[in-house]
XYZ file of C-alpha atoms in Angstrom:
487
model
C 38.149 -16.138 177.499
C 41.543 -17.536 176.581
C 44.848 -15.739 177.144
C 45.318 -15.245 173.433
C 41.986 -13.470 173.086
C 42.790 -11.331 176.083
C 46.098 -10.260 174.568
C 44.453 -9.450 171.252
C 42.028 -7.118 172.994
C 44.776 -5.462 175.056
C 47.171 -4.896 172.165
C 46.213 -3.834 168.617
C 47.134 -6.116 165.814
C 49.844 -3.770 164.457
C 51.747 -3.675 167.787
C 52.880 -7.080 168.949
C 53.104 -7.579 172.746
C 56.390 -7.127 174.724
C 58.085 -5.233 171.913
C 60.041 -2.919 174.308
C 61.327 -5.835 176.341
C 62.420 -7.646 173.222
C 64.263 -4.563 171.825
C 66.107 -3.940 175.112
C 67.271 -7.540 175.206
C 68.448 -7.192 171.619
C 70.467 -4.107 172.560
C 72.076 -5.888 175.475
C 72.882 -8.830 173.229
C 74.611 -6.468 170.803
C 76.643 -4.871 173.595
C 77.605 -8.265 174.979
C 78.570 -9.456 171.531
C 80.845 -6.446 170.982
C 82.102 -6.178 174.578
C 85.706 -6.971 173.694
C 85.721 -4.417 170.902
C 84.227 -1.719 173.176
C 86.627 -2.491 176.007
C 89.602 -2.439 173.653
C 88.598 0.938 172.204
C 88.168 2.414 175.698
C 91.545 1.087 176.859
C 93.349 2.290 173.738
C 91.864 5.794 173.912
C 92.459 6.191 177.639
C 96.022 4.930 177.242
C 96.662 7.317 174.366
C 95.281 10.225 176.415
C 97.515 9.306 179.359
C 100.571 9.060 177.120
C 99.928 12.405 175.443
C 99.332 14.099 178.813
C 102.512 12.657 180.329
C 104.595 13.794 177.347
C 103.003 17.210 176.886
C 102.657 18.068 180.572
C 105.649 16.552 182.402
C 105.481 16.261 186.170
C 107.187 18.945 188.224
C 109.066 18.131 191.391
C 107.838 20.623 194.009
C 109.538 20.964 197.378
C 107.653 23.183 199.789
C 108.069 24.444 203.330
C 106.107 27.000 205.347
C 107.745 29.679 207.495
C 106.265 31.983 210.107
C 107.426 35.529 210.907
C 106.856 36.738 214.448
C 108.238 40.190 215.172
C 106.747 43.586 216.104
C 105.325 45.265 213.025
C 104.548 42.231 210.867
C 100.881 42.539 211.866
C 100.977 45.876 209.994
C 103.126 44.511 207.160
C 106.165 46.409 208.440
C 109.677 45.557 209.566
C 110.817 46.320 213.131
C 112.293 49.637 211.900
C 108.878 50.692 210.465
C 109.972 50.185 206.853
C 107.511 48.411 204.552
C 107.830 44.619 204.636
C 108.001 42.680 201.370
C 108.013 38.910 201.014
C 110.654 39.260 198.277
C 113.198 40.345 200.897
C 113.257 36.689 202.028
C 114.575 35.535 198.627
C 116.884 38.378 197.593
C 119.686 37.476 195.139
C 122.271 37.828 197.902
C 120.414 35.385 200.162
C 119.949 32.883 197.305
C 123.641 33.084 196.416
C 124.714 32.286 199.970
C 122.027 29.626 200.416
C 123.138 27.718 197.291
C 126.872 27.989 197.923
C 127.114 24.256 198.587
C 125.523 23.559 195.176
C 127.977 25.890 193.452
C 130.888 24.073 195.066
C 129.485 20.711 194.048
C 128.775 21.681 190.440
C 130.541 24.861 189.352
C 128.899 24.687 185.921
C 125.422 25.091 187.426
C 124.144 28.605 186.485
C 123.291 30.737 189.492
C 120.427 32.385 187.628
C 118.618 29.058 187.249
C 118.024 28.692 190.969
C 116.330 32.098 191.082
C 113.763 30.925 188.561
C 113.030 27.818 190.621
C 112.330 29.594 193.925
C 108.916 31.080 194.666
C 107.204 32.502 197.716
C 103.502 33.009 198.394
C 101.480 34.123 201.398
C 99.622 31.473 203.356
C 96.029 32.614 203.930
C 93.892 30.579 206.379
C 90.616 29.156 205.069
C 88.493 31.280 207.380
C 90.258 34.396 206.135
C 89.721 33.320 202.529
C 86.005 33.042 203.244
C 85.946 36.518 204.761
C 87.794 37.906 201.737
C 85.262 36.309 199.371
C 82.378 37.770 201.373
C 83.995 41.200 201.260
C 84.514 40.921 197.489
C 80.859 39.997 196.973
C 79.842 43.005 199.043
C 82.367 45.102 197.082
C 84.293 45.889 200.237
C 87.930 45.554 201.185
C 89.190 43.124 203.777
C 92.702 44.056 204.953
C 94.799 41.073 205.963
C 98.557 40.995 206.525
C 99.842 37.403 206.530
C 102.743 36.295 208.699
C 103.097 32.811 207.205
C 104.630 32.202 203.777
C 105.078 29.159 201.566
C 108.589 28.787 200.149
C 108.764 26.487 197.115
C 111.415 25.045 194.824
C 110.010 23.843 191.487
C 112.031 21.748 189.045
C 110.655 20.078 185.882
C 113.646 17.855 185.265
C 114.098 15.096 187.777
C 117.579 14.095 188.909
C 119.154 17.601 188.914
C 118.747 17.840 192.692
C 118.117 15.040 195.082
C 115.221 15.299 197.523
C 117.706 15.993 200.316
C 119.389 18.777 198.333
C 116.067 20.454 197.544
C 115.130 20.438 201.223
C 118.581 21.729 202.136
C 118.266 24.642 199.695
C 114.978 25.805 201.221
C 116.250 25.480 204.793
C 119.440 27.351 203.839
C 117.356 30.210 202.433
C 115.420 30.433 205.702
C 118.649 30.336 207.746
C 120.318 33.039 205.649
C 117.273 35.299 205.953
C 117.246 34.667 209.720
C 120.929 35.681 209.930
C 120.289 38.881 207.985
C 117.292 39.684 210.175
C 119.166 39.108 213.438
C 122.158 41.103 212.223
C 120.043 44.037 211.059
C 117.613 44.218 213.964
C 119.465 42.402 216.736
C 122.822 44.199 216.535
C 121.880 47.865 216.660
C 124.576 50.437 217.457
C 124.884 50.975 221.207
C 125.674 54.144 223.116
C 129.329 54.886 223.852
C 130.166 53.206 227.141
C 133.777 54.340 227.537
C 135.846 57.507 227.221
C 139.505 57.554 226.165
C 141.932 56.597 228.946
C 143.480 60.091 229.266
C 140.361 62.005 228.308
C 140.173 64.163 231.466
C 143.916 64.748 231.594
C 144.259 65.770 227.939
C 141.072 67.832 227.577
C 140.442 71.331 228.840
C 137.698 71.727 231.441
C 135.260 73.497 229.149
C 135.899 70.975 226.337
C 135.302 68.133 228.768
C 131.981 69.494 230.007
C 130.849 70.228 226.418
C 131.711 66.652 225.463
C 129.672 65.366 228.400
C 126.681 67.476 227.352
C 126.911 66.283 223.745
C 127.147 62.636 224.842
C 124.203 63.038 227.190
C 122.072 64.626 224.453
C 122.762 61.733 222.049
C 122.199 59.291 224.927
C 118.767 60.809 225.643
C 117.851 60.639 221.951
C 118.834 56.954 221.967
C 116.643 56.323 225.014
C 113.714 58.231 223.509
C 113.868 56.009 220.417
C 113.916 52.897 222.597
C 111.042 54.099 224.760
C 108.962 54.714 221.627
C 109.440 51.075 220.582
C 109.791 49.166 223.862
C 107.468 51.284 226.008
C 107.464 50.123 229.638
C 109.617 47.058 229.004
C 111.562 46.047 232.128
C 114.576 43.806 232.377
C 113.858 40.418 233.914
C 117.381 40.447 235.347
C 117.757 43.950 236.821
C 114.231 45.401 236.736
C 115.536 48.392 234.747
C 113.480 50.146 232.098
C 114.541 52.678 229.490
C 112.349 55.246 231.235
C 114.201 54.724 234.553
C 117.574 55.157 232.870
C 116.397 58.319 231.103
C 115.163 59.818 234.389
C 118.535 59.140 236.056
C 120.367 60.611 233.079
C 118.255 63.776 233.104
C 118.952 64.234 236.812
C 122.677 63.931 236.105
C 122.411 66.433 233.268
C 120.239 68.975 235.076
C 122.092 68.904 238.407
C 125.682 67.650 238.302
C 126.621 68.652 234.758
C 124.859 72.025 234.987
C 126.508 72.781 238.357
C 129.997 71.885 237.116
C 129.461 73.793 233.881
C 128.423 76.883 235.855
C 131.516 76.587 238.063
C 133.839 76.324 235.054
C 132.199 79.277 233.318
C 132.117 81.464 236.451
C 135.672 80.732 237.584
C 136.997 80.806 234.013
C 138.930 77.656 234.650
C 141.206 76.578 231.865
C 144.451 74.695 231.495
C 145.710 77.129 228.881
C 144.290 80.642 228.922
C 146.070 81.608 225.718
C 144.410 78.797 223.804
C 141.033 79.755 225.259
C 141.541 83.385 224.235
C 142.474 82.283 220.695
C 139.365 80.090 220.590
C 137.201 83.052 221.627
C 138.835 85.248 218.995
C 138.104 82.681 216.321
C 134.471 82.518 217.447
C 134.272 86.308 217.317
C 135.454 86.320 213.704
C 132.917 83.635 212.811
C 130.124 85.560 214.551
C 131.114 88.777 212.821
C 130.944 87.164 209.393
C 127.529 85.649 210.178
C 126.278 88.969 211.545
C 127.244 90.805 208.356
C 125.453 88.161 206.285
C 122.270 88.654 208.299
C 122.490 92.424 207.938
C 122.876 92.052 204.174
C 119.873 89.727 204.138
C 117.806 92.311 206.010
C 118.867 95.082 203.605
C 117.951 92.988 200.557
C 114.524 92.186 202.015
C 113.912 95.860 202.772
C 114.981 96.828 199.273
C 112.444 94.423 197.794
C 109.766 95.858 200.072
C 110.658 99.327 198.871
C 110.317 98.209 195.241
C 106.874 96.759 196.007
C 105.787 100.049 197.611
C 106.981 102.044 194.608
C 105.038 99.669 192.331
C 101.814 100.777 194.073
C 101.360 97.964 196.556
C 100.980 98.461 200.291
C 104.267 98.746 202.175
C 104.033 97.574 205.791
C 107.196 99.566 206.558
C 106.050 102.928 207.900
C 109.521 104.288 208.099
C 113.141 103.309 208.151
C 115.476 105.030 210.615
C 119.182 104.508 210.328
C 121.794 105.356 212.861
C 125.408 104.267 212.703
C 124.567 101.650 210.083
C 121.637 100.258 212.104
C 118.081 100.008 210.838
C 114.756 99.694 212.630
C 111.214 99.023 211.469
C 108.184 101.115 212.513
C 104.821 99.478 211.802
C 101.431 101.206 211.628
C 98.209 99.792 213.114
C 96.978 98.314 209.818
C 99.996 96.029 209.545
C 98.230 92.840 210.692
C 95.367 93.171 208.175
C 97.655 93.977 205.280
C 100.053 91.207 206.310
C 97.298 88.676 205.602
C 96.413 90.248 202.252
C 99.952 90.793 200.988
C 101.719 87.397 201.157
C 104.896 88.482 199.395
C 105.235 91.622 201.494
C 104.680 89.727 204.729
C 107.282 87.131 203.754
C 109.859 89.805 202.978
C 109.049 91.658 206.178
C 109.372 88.470 208.207
C 112.716 87.750 206.569
C 113.950 91.255 207.357
C 112.814 91.066 210.984
C 114.372 87.639 211.570
C 117.612 88.694 209.927
C 117.832 91.805 212.111
C 117.029 89.826 215.268
C 119.712 87.262 214.428
C 122.197 90.028 213.688
C 121.458 91.640 217.077
C 121.847 88.290 218.830
C 125.162 87.682 217.138
C 126.284 91.131 218.178
C 125.457 90.235 221.785
C 127.443 86.984 221.468
C 130.360 88.916 220.069
C 130.297 91.424 222.929
C 130.143 88.569 225.453
C 133.221 86.900 223.985
C 135.075 90.199 223.901
C 134.260 90.684 227.571
C 135.463 87.162 228.266
C 138.787 87.885 226.564
C 139.154 91.132 228.501
C 138.314 89.320 231.739
C 140.868 86.603 231.051
C 143.554 89.191 230.296
C 142.674 91.204 233.412
C 142.671 88.027 235.447
C 146.121 87.230 234.102
C 147.368 90.664 235.246
C 145.792 90.278 238.669
C 147.251 86.831 238.897
C 150.725 88.281 238.537
C 150.050 90.645 241.451
C 148.533 88.056 243.751
C 150.133 84.995 242.298
C 150.613 82.970 245.430
C 147.234 83.748 246.965
C 145.242 83.048 243.814
C 147.273 79.972 243.038
C 146.085 78.162 246.152
C 142.472 79.185 245.596
C 142.554 78.123 241.959
C 144.008 74.759 242.934
C 141.056 74.197 245.243
C 138.626 75.154 242.498
C 140.365 72.914 239.978
C 140.409 69.998 242.411
C 136.684 70.490 243.015
C 135.910 70.598 239.263
C 138.163 67.617 238.453
C 136.429 65.544 241.128
C 133.036 66.442 239.714
C 134.159 65.678 236.163
C 135.429 62.259 237.200
C 132.168 61.569 238.990
C 130.141 62.643 235.939
C 132.246 60.495 233.635
C 131.775 57.455 235.847
C 128.039 57.949 236.121
C 127.626 58.375 232.348
C 129.589 55.153 231.788
C 127.500 53.319 234.398
C 124.216 54.544 232.897
C 125.326 53.622 229.384
C 126.206 50.104 230.538
C 122.764 49.742 232.101
C 121.161 50.962 228.887
C 123.241 48.639 226.714
C 122.482 45.602 228.842
C 118.765 46.367 228.729
C 118.966 47.048 224.984
C 120.683 43.716 224.322
C 117.974 41.956 226.300
C 115.282 43.834 224.361
C 116.882 43.058 220.989
C 117.232 39.415 221.984
C 113.485 39.225 222.631
C 112.849 41.034 219.375
C 114.699 38.564 217.140
C 114.272 35.293 219.024
C 111.930 32.987 217.103
C 111.272 35.828 214.660
C 111.801 33.455 211.705
C 110.515 29.919 212.212
C 109.909 26.899 210.004
C 106.400 25.688 210.866
C 106.247 22.992 208.170
C 109.364 21.075 207.168
C 110.250 20.741 203.469
C 108.277 18.044 201.655
C 108.649 17.007 198.016
C 105.741 16.034 195.784
C 105.123 15.505 192.072
C 102.575 17.713 190.357
C 101.406 18.237 186.797
C 99.642 21.224 185.412
C 96.967 18.834 184.044
C 95.413 15.941 185.973
C 96.191 12.590 184.319
C 93.259 10.860 186.050
C 90.716 13.404 184.875
C 92.001 13.353 181.297
C 92.058 9.527 181.245
C 88.515 9.376 182.629
C 87.238 11.889 180.096
C 88.937 10.037 177.222
C 87.494 6.711 178.440
C 83.946 8.076 178.588
C 84.209 9.558 175.090
C 85.748 6.315 173.769
C 82.946 4.292 175.392
C 80.246 6.240 173.589
C 82.144 6.028 170.309
C 82.712 2.285 170.683
C 79.009 1.653 171.506
C 77.976 3.705 168.505
C 80.366 1.810 166.241
C 79.146 -1.530 167.618
C 75.502 -0.741 166.854
C 76.413 0.738 163.477
C 78.398 -2.331 162.429
C 75.640 -4.647 163.697
C 73.078 -2.644 161.731
C 75.129 -2.966 158.546
C 75.447 -6.714 159.058
C 71.689 -7.164 159.598
C 70.845 -5.061 156.574
C 73.216 -7.066 154.391
C 71.801 -10.359 155.676
C 68.215 -9.218 154.905
C 69.182 -8.238 151.367
C 70.744 -11.647 150.667
C 67.670 -13.481 151.958
C 65.431 -11.607 149.584
C-alpha cells in the first residue's frame, strides 16, 4: 500500500492532512510580517502610559530616619512622669520652629506652616509583631503592643526646595530639639534645698527655727518617698548611697535630735523676745476662737436640720439635747446604729454635728493651752525679775545647749540634702542618657504613589494584544479583497 493510500484511509477526504500545522505556520507568518507594526504600537502605548503617570503622579522626595526611645515607662506608652506618651510630642510646633531656624534665616520668605505639613511620624512595628497582630485580628482578639521606635519623615513633591543635606539636617535637628526638651524636663528636676540663709540661726527665734527644720524635713521625706517609688533600690556607683539609706538617716535625725531640741525649747520656753512670742500666742488664740465659733454654729445648724426631720415624722437619732452654759451634748439610744444605716440624711447631719462639736472642743483645749502659755511667760518674767542673776546664768546654759543642737541639726540636714541631690543627679543622668537615639540615619529616596514600571508593563501587554488583533484583522481584510478580485 502506497503512502498516498494510507493517508487517504487515515484522513477523510473533506479534511486535508496537516491542516493545524499549516494554520499555525500561517499565523506565525502574519505575526512576523507585522512585527514592526506590533512593536511600534507596544512602544508607543507604553511610552504614553509612562508619560501620563510621570505627569499625573510626580515623584516625591522622601527623607526618612528612625529613632529609638529608651526610658522607663515607654514600654507602657508613658513618659517618665507617668503621663501618657504621644508620638506627636516629638514634632510639636515649638520643636519644629526651633529645628528649622536655620532654614528661616536662609530664606525668610519660606512659610513656617509648610514645614509642618511635610513632617510625619509613624511607629515602627517589627515583622514578627505584625504577624502576631494579624493572627490576633483573625481570632478577633487584641494584641497590645507599645512601640519604642518611630520613623520620622520629610516629604516634598517639588524637587530643589531643599537639598538632600538640608532635608537630613532638618530631621536631625528635630531629634536634637526633642532630646533637649526631654533632658530638660526629666533630667533637671527641682532638688531639695541644700542651704539655709547665712544668718538664719541668728535672726530666727528658737521655736521658729525648729519649726522650719521640721517643715524642711517633711518636704525632704516626701521628696525621698517619690524617688524611692521610681528608683527603688538604686544605689550610687560612686558613694553606694540609696534613697532609702538617706531617708532612714533623715528619720533618725527627725525622731531623735529634732524632737529632743523641740521638747527642750517648749519645756524651757526659750525665746529671744518673750513679748513677740506672747503676741504670737494671742493672735493664735483669736484665730482659734473664730474657728471654734464657726464649728459651734455648724453643729447648731446640723442639729436644727435633725430637729426638722424629726418633726416631719422621720426618726431622730438625737434622744435628747442638754445645754449648759451654751454647750450642747448628744445622747443616743440603742437603736442608733440600725437607724443610722436606714436614714442616710440623718446620719450625715449627725456626723457633721458630732465632728463640729469635737473640733470645737479641741480648739477650746488649744485656746486654754495658749492662755496658760501666756500666763506662764508672764509669771516667768516676774520671777525673772526676782531672781534675775541666778536665772540668767541657767538660761544662758540652756540657750547655749539649744543653739549647739540647732547648728548640728542644720549641718546634718544640709549634708543629707547634698547626698540626696548627688544621688538624684546620678539617677536623672541614667534616666535621660541615650533616651533618644537615632538608629537609622536620614536617607533620601524618590517615591511615586503609582508604580511606573507596573503601569508601563500593563500598558505594553494591552497594546500587544491590540496590535496582534489589528495585524490579523488587517491581514484578513487584505486576503478577502484579493479573493474578490480574483473571482
